[in-house]
Short mmCIF file of C-alpha atoms in Angstrom, two decimals:
data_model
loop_
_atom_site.label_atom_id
_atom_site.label_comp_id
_atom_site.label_asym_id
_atom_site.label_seq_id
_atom_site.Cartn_x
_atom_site.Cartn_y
_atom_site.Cartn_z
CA UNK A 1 69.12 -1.04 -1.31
CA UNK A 2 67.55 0.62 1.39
CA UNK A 3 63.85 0.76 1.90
CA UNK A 4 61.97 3.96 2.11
CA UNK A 5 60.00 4.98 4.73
CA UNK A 6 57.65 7.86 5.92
CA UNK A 7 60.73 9.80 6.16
CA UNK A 8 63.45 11.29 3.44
CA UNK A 9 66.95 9.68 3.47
CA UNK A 10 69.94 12.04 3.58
CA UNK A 11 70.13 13.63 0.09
CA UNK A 12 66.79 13.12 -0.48
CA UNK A 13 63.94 15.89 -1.94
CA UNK A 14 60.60 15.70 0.76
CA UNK A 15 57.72 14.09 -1.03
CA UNK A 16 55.25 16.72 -2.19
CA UNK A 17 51.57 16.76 -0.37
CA UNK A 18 49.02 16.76 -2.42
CA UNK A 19 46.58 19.69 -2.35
CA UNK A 20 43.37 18.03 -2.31
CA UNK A 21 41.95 14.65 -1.77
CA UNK A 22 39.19 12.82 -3.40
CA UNK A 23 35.74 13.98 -3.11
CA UNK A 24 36.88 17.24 -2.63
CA UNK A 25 38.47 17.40 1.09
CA UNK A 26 41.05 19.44 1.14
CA UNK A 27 44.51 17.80 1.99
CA UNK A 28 47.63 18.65 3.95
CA UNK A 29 48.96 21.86 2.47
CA UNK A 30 51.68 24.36 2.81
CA UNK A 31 51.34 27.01 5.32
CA UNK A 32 50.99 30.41 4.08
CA UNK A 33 53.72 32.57 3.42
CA UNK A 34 54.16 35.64 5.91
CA UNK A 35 54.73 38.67 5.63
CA UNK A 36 57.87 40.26 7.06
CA UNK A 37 57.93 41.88 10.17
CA UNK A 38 59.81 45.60 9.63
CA UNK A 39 57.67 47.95 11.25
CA UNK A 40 59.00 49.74 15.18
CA UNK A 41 56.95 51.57 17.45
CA UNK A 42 57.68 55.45 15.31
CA UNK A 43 56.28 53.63 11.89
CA UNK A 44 53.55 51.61 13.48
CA UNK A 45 52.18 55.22 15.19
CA UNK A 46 52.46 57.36 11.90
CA UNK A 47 50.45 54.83 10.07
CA UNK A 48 48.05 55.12 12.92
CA UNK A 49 47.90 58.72 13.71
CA UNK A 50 48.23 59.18 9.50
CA UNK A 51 45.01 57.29 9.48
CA UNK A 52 43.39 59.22 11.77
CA UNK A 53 44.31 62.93 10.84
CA UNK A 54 42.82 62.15 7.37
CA UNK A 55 39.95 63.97 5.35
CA UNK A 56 38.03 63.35 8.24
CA UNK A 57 39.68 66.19 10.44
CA UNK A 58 39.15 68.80 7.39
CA UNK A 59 35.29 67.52 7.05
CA UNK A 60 33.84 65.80 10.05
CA UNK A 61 33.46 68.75 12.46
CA UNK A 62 30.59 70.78 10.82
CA UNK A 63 28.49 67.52 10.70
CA UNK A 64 29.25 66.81 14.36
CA UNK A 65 28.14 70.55 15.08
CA UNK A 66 25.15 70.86 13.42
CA UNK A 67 23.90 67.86 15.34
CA UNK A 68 25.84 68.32 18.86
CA UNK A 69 25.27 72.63 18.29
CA UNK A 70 27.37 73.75 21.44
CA UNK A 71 27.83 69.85 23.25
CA UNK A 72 30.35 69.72 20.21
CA UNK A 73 33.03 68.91 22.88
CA UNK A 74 31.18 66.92 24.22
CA UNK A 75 30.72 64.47 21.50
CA UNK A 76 34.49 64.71 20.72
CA UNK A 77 34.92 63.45 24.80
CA UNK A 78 32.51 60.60 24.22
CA UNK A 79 33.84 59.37 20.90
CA UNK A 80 37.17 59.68 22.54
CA UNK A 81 36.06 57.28 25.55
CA UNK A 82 34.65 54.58 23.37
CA UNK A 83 37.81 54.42 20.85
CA UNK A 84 39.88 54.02 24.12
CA UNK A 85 37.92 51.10 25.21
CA UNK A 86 38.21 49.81 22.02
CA UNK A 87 42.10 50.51 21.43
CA UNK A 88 42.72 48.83 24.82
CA UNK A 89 40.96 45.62 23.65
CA UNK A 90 42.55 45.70 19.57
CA UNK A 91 45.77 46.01 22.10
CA UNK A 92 45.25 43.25 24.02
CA UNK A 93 44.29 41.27 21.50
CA UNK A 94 46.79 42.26 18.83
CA UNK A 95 49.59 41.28 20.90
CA UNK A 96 48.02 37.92 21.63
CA UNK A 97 47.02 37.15 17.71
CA UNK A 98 50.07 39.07 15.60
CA UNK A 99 48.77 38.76 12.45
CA UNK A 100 47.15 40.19 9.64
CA UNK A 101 43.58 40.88 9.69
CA UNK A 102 42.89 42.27 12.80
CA UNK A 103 39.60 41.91 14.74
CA UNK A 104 38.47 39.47 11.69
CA UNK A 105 41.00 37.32 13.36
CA UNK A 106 40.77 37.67 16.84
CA UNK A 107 37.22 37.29 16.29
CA UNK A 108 37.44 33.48 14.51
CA UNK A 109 40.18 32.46 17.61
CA UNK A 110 38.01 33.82 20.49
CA UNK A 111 34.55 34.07 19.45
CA UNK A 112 33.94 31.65 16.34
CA UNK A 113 33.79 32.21 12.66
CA UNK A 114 30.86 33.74 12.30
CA UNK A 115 31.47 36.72 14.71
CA UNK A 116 34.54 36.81 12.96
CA UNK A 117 33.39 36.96 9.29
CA UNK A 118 31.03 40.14 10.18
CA UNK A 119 33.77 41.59 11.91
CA UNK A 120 35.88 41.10 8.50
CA UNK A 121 33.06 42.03 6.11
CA UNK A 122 31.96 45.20 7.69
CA UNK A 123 35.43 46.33 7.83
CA UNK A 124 36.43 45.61 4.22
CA UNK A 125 32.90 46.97 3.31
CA UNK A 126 32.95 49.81 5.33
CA UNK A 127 36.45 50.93 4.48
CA UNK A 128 36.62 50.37 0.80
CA UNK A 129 33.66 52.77 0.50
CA UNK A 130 36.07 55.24 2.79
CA UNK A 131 38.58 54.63 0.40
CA UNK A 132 36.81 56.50 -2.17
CA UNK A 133 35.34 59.14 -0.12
CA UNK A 134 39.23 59.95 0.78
CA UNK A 135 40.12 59.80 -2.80
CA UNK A 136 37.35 62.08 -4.35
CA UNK A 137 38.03 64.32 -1.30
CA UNK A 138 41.75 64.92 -2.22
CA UNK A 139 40.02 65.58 -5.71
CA UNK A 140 37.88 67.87 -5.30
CA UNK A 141 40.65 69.74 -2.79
CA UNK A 142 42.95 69.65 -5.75
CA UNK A 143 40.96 70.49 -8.94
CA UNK A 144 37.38 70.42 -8.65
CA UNK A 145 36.30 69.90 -12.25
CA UNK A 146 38.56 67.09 -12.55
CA UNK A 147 37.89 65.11 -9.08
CA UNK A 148 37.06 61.96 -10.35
CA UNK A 149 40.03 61.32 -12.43
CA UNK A 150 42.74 62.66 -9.89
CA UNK A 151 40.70 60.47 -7.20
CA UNK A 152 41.25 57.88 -9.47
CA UNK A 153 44.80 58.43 -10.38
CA UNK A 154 45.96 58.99 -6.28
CA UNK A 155 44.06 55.23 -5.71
CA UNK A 156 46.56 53.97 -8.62
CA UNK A 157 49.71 55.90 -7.04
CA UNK A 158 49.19 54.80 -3.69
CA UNK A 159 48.55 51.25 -4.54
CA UNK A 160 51.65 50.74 -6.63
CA UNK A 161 53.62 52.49 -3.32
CA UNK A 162 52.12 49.88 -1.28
CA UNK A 163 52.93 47.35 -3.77
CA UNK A 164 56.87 48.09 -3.42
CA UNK A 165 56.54 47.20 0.22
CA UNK A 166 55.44 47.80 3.89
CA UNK A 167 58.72 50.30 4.47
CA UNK A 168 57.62 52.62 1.38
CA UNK A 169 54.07 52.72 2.76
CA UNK A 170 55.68 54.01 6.42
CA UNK A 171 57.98 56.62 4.56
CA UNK A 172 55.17 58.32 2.60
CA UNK A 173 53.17 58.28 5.89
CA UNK A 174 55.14 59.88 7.68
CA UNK A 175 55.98 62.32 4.96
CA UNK A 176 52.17 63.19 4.51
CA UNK A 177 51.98 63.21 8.00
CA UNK A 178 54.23 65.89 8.92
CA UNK A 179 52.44 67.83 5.88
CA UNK A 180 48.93 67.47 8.02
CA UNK A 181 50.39 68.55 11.14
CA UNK A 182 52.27 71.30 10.08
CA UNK A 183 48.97 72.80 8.04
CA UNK A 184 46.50 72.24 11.78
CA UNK A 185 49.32 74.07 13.62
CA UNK A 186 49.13 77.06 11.04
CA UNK A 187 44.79 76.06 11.31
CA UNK A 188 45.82 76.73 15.07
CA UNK A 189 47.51 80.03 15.02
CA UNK A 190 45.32 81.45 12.84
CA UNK A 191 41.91 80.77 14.23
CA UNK A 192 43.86 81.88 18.00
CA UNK A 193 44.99 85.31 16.34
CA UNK A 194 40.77 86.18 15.47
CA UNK A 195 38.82 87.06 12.65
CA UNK A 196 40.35 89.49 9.93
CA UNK A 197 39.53 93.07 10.83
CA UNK A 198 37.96 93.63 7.05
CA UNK A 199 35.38 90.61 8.05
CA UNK A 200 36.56 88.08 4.74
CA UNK A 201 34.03 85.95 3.48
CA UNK A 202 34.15 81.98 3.92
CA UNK A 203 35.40 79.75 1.66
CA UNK A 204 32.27 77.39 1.90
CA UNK A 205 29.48 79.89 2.79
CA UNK A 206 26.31 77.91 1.50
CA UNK A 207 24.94 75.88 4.48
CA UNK A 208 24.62 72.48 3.81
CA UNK A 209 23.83 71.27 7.55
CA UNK A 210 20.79 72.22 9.82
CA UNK A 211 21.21 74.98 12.14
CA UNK A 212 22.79 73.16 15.29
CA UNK A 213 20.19 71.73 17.99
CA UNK A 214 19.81 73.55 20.84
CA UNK A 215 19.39 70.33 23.29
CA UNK A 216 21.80 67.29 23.60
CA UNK A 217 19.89 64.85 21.92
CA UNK A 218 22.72 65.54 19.11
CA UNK A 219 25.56 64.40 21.14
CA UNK A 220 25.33 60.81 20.42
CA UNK A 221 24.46 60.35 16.37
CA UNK A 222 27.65 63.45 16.51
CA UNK A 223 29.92 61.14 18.52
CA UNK A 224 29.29 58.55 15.79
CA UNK A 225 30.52 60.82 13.01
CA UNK A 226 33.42 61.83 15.22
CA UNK A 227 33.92 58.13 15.90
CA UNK A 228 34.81 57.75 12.26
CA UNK A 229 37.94 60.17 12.75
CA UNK A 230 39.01 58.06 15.45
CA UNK A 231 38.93 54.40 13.54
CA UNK A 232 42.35 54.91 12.07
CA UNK A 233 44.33 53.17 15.23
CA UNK A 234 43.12 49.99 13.47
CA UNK A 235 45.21 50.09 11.11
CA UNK A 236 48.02 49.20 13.37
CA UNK A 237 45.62 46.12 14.16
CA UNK A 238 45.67 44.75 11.02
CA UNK A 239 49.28 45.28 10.30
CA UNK A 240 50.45 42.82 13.02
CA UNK A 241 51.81 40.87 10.95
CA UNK A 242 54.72 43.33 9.69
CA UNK A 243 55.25 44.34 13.36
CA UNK A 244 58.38 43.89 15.27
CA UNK A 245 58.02 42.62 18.83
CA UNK A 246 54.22 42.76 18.32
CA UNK A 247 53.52 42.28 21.89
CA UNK A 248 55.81 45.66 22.78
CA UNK A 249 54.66 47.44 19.90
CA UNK A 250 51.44 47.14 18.98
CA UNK A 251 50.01 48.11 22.14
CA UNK A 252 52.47 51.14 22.70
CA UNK A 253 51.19 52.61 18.96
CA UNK A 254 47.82 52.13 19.37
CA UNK A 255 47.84 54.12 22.47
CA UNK A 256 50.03 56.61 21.21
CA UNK A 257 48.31 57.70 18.17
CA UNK A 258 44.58 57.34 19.91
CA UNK A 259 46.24 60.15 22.32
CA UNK A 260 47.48 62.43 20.13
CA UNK A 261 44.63 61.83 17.70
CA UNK A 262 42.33 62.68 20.76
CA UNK A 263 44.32 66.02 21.84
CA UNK A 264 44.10 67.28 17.96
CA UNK A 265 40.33 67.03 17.67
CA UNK A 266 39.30 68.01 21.03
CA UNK A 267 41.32 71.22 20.90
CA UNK A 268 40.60 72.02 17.05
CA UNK A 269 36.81 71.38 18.41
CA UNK A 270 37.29 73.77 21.15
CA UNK A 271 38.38 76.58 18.69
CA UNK A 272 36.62 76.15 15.89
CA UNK A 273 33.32 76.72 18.15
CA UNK A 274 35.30 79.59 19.73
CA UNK A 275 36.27 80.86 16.39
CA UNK A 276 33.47 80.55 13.91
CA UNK A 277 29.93 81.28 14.41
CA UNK A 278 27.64 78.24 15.29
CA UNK A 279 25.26 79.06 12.10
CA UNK A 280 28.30 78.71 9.91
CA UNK A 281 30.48 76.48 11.85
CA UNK A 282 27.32 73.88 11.38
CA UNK A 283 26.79 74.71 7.39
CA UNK A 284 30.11 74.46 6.43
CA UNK A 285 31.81 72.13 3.74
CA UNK A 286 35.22 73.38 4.82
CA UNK A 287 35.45 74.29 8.38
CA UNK A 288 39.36 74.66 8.57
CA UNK A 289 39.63 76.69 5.61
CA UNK A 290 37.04 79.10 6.86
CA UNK A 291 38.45 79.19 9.87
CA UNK A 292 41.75 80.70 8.24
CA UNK A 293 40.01 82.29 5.62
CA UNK A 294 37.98 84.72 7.82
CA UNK A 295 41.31 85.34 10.18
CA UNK A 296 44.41 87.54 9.68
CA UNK A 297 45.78 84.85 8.10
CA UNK A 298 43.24 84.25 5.08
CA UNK A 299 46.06 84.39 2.80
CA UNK A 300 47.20 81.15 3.99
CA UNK A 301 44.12 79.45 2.58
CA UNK A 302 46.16 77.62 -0.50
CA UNK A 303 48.47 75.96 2.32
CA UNK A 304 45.65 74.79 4.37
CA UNK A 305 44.05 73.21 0.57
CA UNK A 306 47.54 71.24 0.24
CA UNK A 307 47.60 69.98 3.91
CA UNK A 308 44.09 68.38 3.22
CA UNK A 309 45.05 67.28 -0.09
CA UNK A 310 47.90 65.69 2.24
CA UNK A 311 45.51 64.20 4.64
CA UNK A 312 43.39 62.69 2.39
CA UNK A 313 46.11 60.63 0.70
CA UNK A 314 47.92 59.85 4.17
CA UNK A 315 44.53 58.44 4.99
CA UNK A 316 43.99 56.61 1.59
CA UNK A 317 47.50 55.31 1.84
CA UNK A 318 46.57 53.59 4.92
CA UNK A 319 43.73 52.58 4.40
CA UNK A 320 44.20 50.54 1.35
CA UNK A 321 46.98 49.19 3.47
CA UNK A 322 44.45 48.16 6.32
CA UNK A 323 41.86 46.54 3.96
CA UNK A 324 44.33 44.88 1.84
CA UNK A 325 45.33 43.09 4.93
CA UNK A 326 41.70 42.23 6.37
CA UNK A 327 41.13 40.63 2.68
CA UNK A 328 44.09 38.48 3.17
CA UNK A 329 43.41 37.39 6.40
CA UNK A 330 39.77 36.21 5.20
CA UNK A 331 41.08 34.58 1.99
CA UNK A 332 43.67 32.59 3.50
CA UNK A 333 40.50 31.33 5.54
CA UNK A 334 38.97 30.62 2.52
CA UNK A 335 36.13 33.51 3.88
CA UNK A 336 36.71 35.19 0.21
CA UNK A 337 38.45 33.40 -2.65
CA UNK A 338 41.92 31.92 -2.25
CA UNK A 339 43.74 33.72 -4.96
CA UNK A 340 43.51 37.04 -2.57
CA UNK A 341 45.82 35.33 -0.27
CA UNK A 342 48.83 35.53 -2.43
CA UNK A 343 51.69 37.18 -1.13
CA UNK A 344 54.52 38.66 -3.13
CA UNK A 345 58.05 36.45 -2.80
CA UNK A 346 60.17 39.91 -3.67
CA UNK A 347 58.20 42.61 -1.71
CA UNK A 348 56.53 40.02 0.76
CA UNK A 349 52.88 41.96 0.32
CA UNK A 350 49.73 40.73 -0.44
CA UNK A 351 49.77 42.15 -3.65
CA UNK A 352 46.31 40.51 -5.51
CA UNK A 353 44.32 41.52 -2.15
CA UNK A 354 45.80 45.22 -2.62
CA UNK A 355 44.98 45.03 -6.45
CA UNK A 356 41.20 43.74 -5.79
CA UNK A 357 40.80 46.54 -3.16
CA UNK A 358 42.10 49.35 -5.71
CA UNK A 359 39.92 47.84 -8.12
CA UNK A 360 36.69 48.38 -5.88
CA UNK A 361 37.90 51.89 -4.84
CA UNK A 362 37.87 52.50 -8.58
CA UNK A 363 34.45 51.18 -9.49
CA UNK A 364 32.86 52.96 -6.67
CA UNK A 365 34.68 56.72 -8.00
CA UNK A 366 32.59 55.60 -11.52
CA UNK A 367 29.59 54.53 -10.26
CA UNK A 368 28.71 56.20 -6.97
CA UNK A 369 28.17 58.95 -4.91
CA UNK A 370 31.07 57.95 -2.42
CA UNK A 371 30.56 61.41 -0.34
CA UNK A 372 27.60 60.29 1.74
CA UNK A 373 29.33 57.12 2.85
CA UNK A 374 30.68 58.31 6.29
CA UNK A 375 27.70 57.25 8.33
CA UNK A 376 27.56 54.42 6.40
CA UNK A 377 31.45 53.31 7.24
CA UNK A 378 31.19 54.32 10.91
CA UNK A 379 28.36 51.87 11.11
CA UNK A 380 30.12 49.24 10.06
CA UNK A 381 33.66 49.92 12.02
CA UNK A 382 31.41 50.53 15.33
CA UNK A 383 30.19 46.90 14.31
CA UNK A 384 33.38 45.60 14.00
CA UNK A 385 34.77 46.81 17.74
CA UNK A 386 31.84 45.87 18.88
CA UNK A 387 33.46 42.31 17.84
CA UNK A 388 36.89 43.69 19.23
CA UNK A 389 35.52 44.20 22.60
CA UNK A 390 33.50 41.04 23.01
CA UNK A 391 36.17 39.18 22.10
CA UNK A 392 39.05 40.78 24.40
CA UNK A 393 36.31 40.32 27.32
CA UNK A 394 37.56 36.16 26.71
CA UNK A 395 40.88 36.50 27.67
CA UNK A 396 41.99 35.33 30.44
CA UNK A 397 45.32 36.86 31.20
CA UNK A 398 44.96 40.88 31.62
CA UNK A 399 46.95 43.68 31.96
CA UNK A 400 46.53 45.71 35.15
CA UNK A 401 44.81 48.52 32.52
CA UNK A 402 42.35 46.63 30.69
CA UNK A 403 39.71 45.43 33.22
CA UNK A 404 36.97 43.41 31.71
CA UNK A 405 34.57 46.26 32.55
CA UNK A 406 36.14 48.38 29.58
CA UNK A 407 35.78 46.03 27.42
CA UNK A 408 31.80 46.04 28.14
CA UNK A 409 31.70 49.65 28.08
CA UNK A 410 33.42 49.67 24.74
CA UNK A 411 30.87 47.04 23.62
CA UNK A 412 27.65 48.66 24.90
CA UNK A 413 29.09 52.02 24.09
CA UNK A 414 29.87 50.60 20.03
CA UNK A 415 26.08 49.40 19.94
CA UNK A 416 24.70 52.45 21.17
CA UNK A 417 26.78 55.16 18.93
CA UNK A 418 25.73 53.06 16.09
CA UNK A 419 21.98 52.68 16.67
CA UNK A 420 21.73 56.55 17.07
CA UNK A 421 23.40 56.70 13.82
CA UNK A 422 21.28 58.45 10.54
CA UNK A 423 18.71 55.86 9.73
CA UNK A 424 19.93 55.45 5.97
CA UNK A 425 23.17 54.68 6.79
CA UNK A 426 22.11 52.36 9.43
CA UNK A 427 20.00 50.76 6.55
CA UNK A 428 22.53 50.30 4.06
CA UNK A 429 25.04 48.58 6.23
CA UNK A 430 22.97 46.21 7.64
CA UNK A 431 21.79 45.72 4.00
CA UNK A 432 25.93 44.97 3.03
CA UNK A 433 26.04 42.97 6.44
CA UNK A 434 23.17 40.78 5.63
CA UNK A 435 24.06 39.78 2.14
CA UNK A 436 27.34 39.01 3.32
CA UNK A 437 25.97 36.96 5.95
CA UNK A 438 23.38 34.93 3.41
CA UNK A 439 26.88 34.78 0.46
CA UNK A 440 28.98 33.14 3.33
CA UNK A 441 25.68 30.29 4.55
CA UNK A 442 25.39 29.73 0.70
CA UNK A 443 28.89 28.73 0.02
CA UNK A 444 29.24 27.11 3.11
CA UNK A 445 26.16 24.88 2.10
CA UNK A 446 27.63 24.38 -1.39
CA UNK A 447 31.28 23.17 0.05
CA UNK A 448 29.04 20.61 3.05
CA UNK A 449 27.01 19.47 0.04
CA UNK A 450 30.29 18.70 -2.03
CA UNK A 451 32.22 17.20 0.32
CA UNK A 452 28.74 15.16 1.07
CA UNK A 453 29.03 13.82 -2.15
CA UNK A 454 32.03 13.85 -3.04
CA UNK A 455 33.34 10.01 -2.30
CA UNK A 456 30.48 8.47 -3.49
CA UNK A 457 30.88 9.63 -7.07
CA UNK A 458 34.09 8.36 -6.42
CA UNK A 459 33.51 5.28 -5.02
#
């Protein structure tokens, strides 16, 4: 009879390699599975542009006004400058690295680990907590009085559609999608045909913002609020795994839905300031339904409730999308526990990643007052392309667009946005930052120790 060697004789099964070795080293083991790649250019820009026209373009402007006061535009322009720096590097560098995870990934190959692991952690961080802002803003759209429990019952929805698969996720975007748009073009119309002859009162009339600056010191910590309407192009980022012809599309998207995302908020900024009084502009909760509420049109103010309703879950949708992926990408690097890496054989989705993220989004709706957290997430995504542009300033090959200058604007311009920031928010992420920093040196410590002395309590 034949003797066996390394190799498998016709007819043979391949011997099975073992997961671990003594003393705790890990051994050869399987690759991952992957995720299928089913998303084209239209799908990959929905989920982009769905991100972006989310709660934030029904919230973020009165904010931005009552600290930019009539440089509003302004601080639209120079949000919109930074996110293109920073969409030109996740281009770059999502068509080098097409996989899931995004800049937690091209962080590890270009930079190291540990640029890579803050990257990862502010995102996840960052975004869960805007995962529950989203969901107890559709809430409180919906039914007031009963805002936690719808927020809670949209997160459960919208996970179980991401659950049946990456194609159901792009169909429900771009059916809230065309919901969003179709509610800022009637925004649009209304706030160009003036203010209702009989003068009808705002929807949101209590101030909650200071009366508007009359300076420009505003403009920056303003272009860091509107910064967080622009994050959504991400999302494309960290779906590169399910993207067809990554280096074709991923790029194209990105660019696509950062441009119309750009030309939405820089003309709805333009009119709402031409529209609506500063003083009330700046102190309201609801600027695009007072903006149709005080027109010709204030009968329309139920439609313009359902479009953000819309918005919010659009942007909820992909969101748990984007952090479900950034979870798997850091457990399959053993960055968070392993069992988050699992993947789905029927629906090919990382379906305990999406569950763990639901189950976060949940706990904060019970616990916390999610509605202060924007600040606190754009703080943590300016973070993370700060890591995006450092580490597209590596490469060497470059498209004729992306000079390496950009890439240190978009760095420079990421630090700078997020140090003029509110101080609490500031505080609180690099509170989350630093105990994620200290968790990840502890268990790193823990696995060097075991692996120290691991063979000789074997030997």
């Amino acid at each position: 009879m034949a003797t066996r060697h390394n190799g498998t004789q016709p007819g043979d099964q391949p011997p099975r390699q073992p997961r671990d070795q003594p003393g705790g080293r890990p051994g050869p083991q399987r690759p991952p599975q992957r995720l299928q790649r089913r998303l084209g250019v239209f799908d990959s820009t929905a989920i982009g542009l769905g991100s972006m026209l989310g709660a934030g373009v029904f919230v973020v402007f009165s904010p931005a006004a009552a600290l930019a006061g009539p440089l509003l535009t302004l601080a639209v322009a120079v949000a919109g400058v930074i996110a293109y720096c920073n969409a030109v590097a996740s281009a770059q560098l999502a068509a080098r690295y097409p996989d899931s995870g995004g800049t937690y990934v091209y962080g590890r190959r270009q930079l190291g680990q540990w640029p890579g692991f803050i990257a990862g952690w502010g995102f996840i961080t960052g975004k869960t907590a805007s995962c529950a802002a989203m969901a107890l803003t559709f809430g409180h759209y919906v039914a007031p009085a009963y805002a936690t429990p719808l927020a809670i019952a949209g997160v459960v929805v919208l996970t179980g559609v991401n659950l049946l698969g990456i194609t159901r996720t792009a169909l429900l975007t771009r059916i809230l999608l065309a919901v969003v748009l179709a509610t800022l073009v009637f925004v649009t119309v209304a706030s160009l045909l003036g203010p209702h002859p009989a003068g009808a009162p705002a929807v949101s009339a209590a101030p909650v913002y200071p009366a508007p600056p009359s300076g420009g010191w505003g403009v920056l910590p303003a272009a860091g609020l509107m910064f967080f309407a622009f994050a959504g192009y991400a999302r494309i980022a960290t779906l590169g795994e399910e993207v067809k012809d990554p280096a074709r599309t991923i790029p194209r998207a990105i660019l696509a839905a950062l441009a119309g995302a750009f030309v939405i908020y820089f003309g709805l900024a333009a009119l709402l300031q031409w529209h609506l009084p500063p003083q009330q502009l700046a102190g309201s909760t609801a600027p695009l339904l007072d903006a149709v509420a005080v027109s010709r049109l204030g009968a329309g103010v139920p439609f313009v409730q359902a479009g953000a309703a819309a918005a919010c879950l659009g942007a909820l949708l992909a969101l748990i999308t984007g952090v479900g992926r950034t979870t798997l990408a850091m457990a399959r690097e053993r960055d968070l526990p392993a069992p988050l890496a699992s993947v789905g054989r029927a629906r090919t989705v990382p379906f305990t990643a999406e569950l763990a993220v639901a189950a976060a989004v949940v706990v904060l709706l019970l616990s916390t007052d999610v509605m202060t957290v924007v600040g606190f997430s754009s703080f943590g995504v300016l973070v993370y392309y700060a890591v995006t542009n450092a580490a597209a300033f590596t490469l060497a090959g470059r498209p004729w667009h992306a000079p390496r200058w950009l890439n240190v604007l978009g760095f420079l311009g990421c630090l700078v946005l997020a140090v003029t920031l509110p101080p609490a928010s500031m505080l609180l992420m690099a509170a989350v930052l630093a105990a994620g920093v200290a968790g990840r040196f502890l268990v790193l410590l823990v696995r060097r120790t075991r692996d120290t002395n691991g063979p000789a309590r074997n030997s």
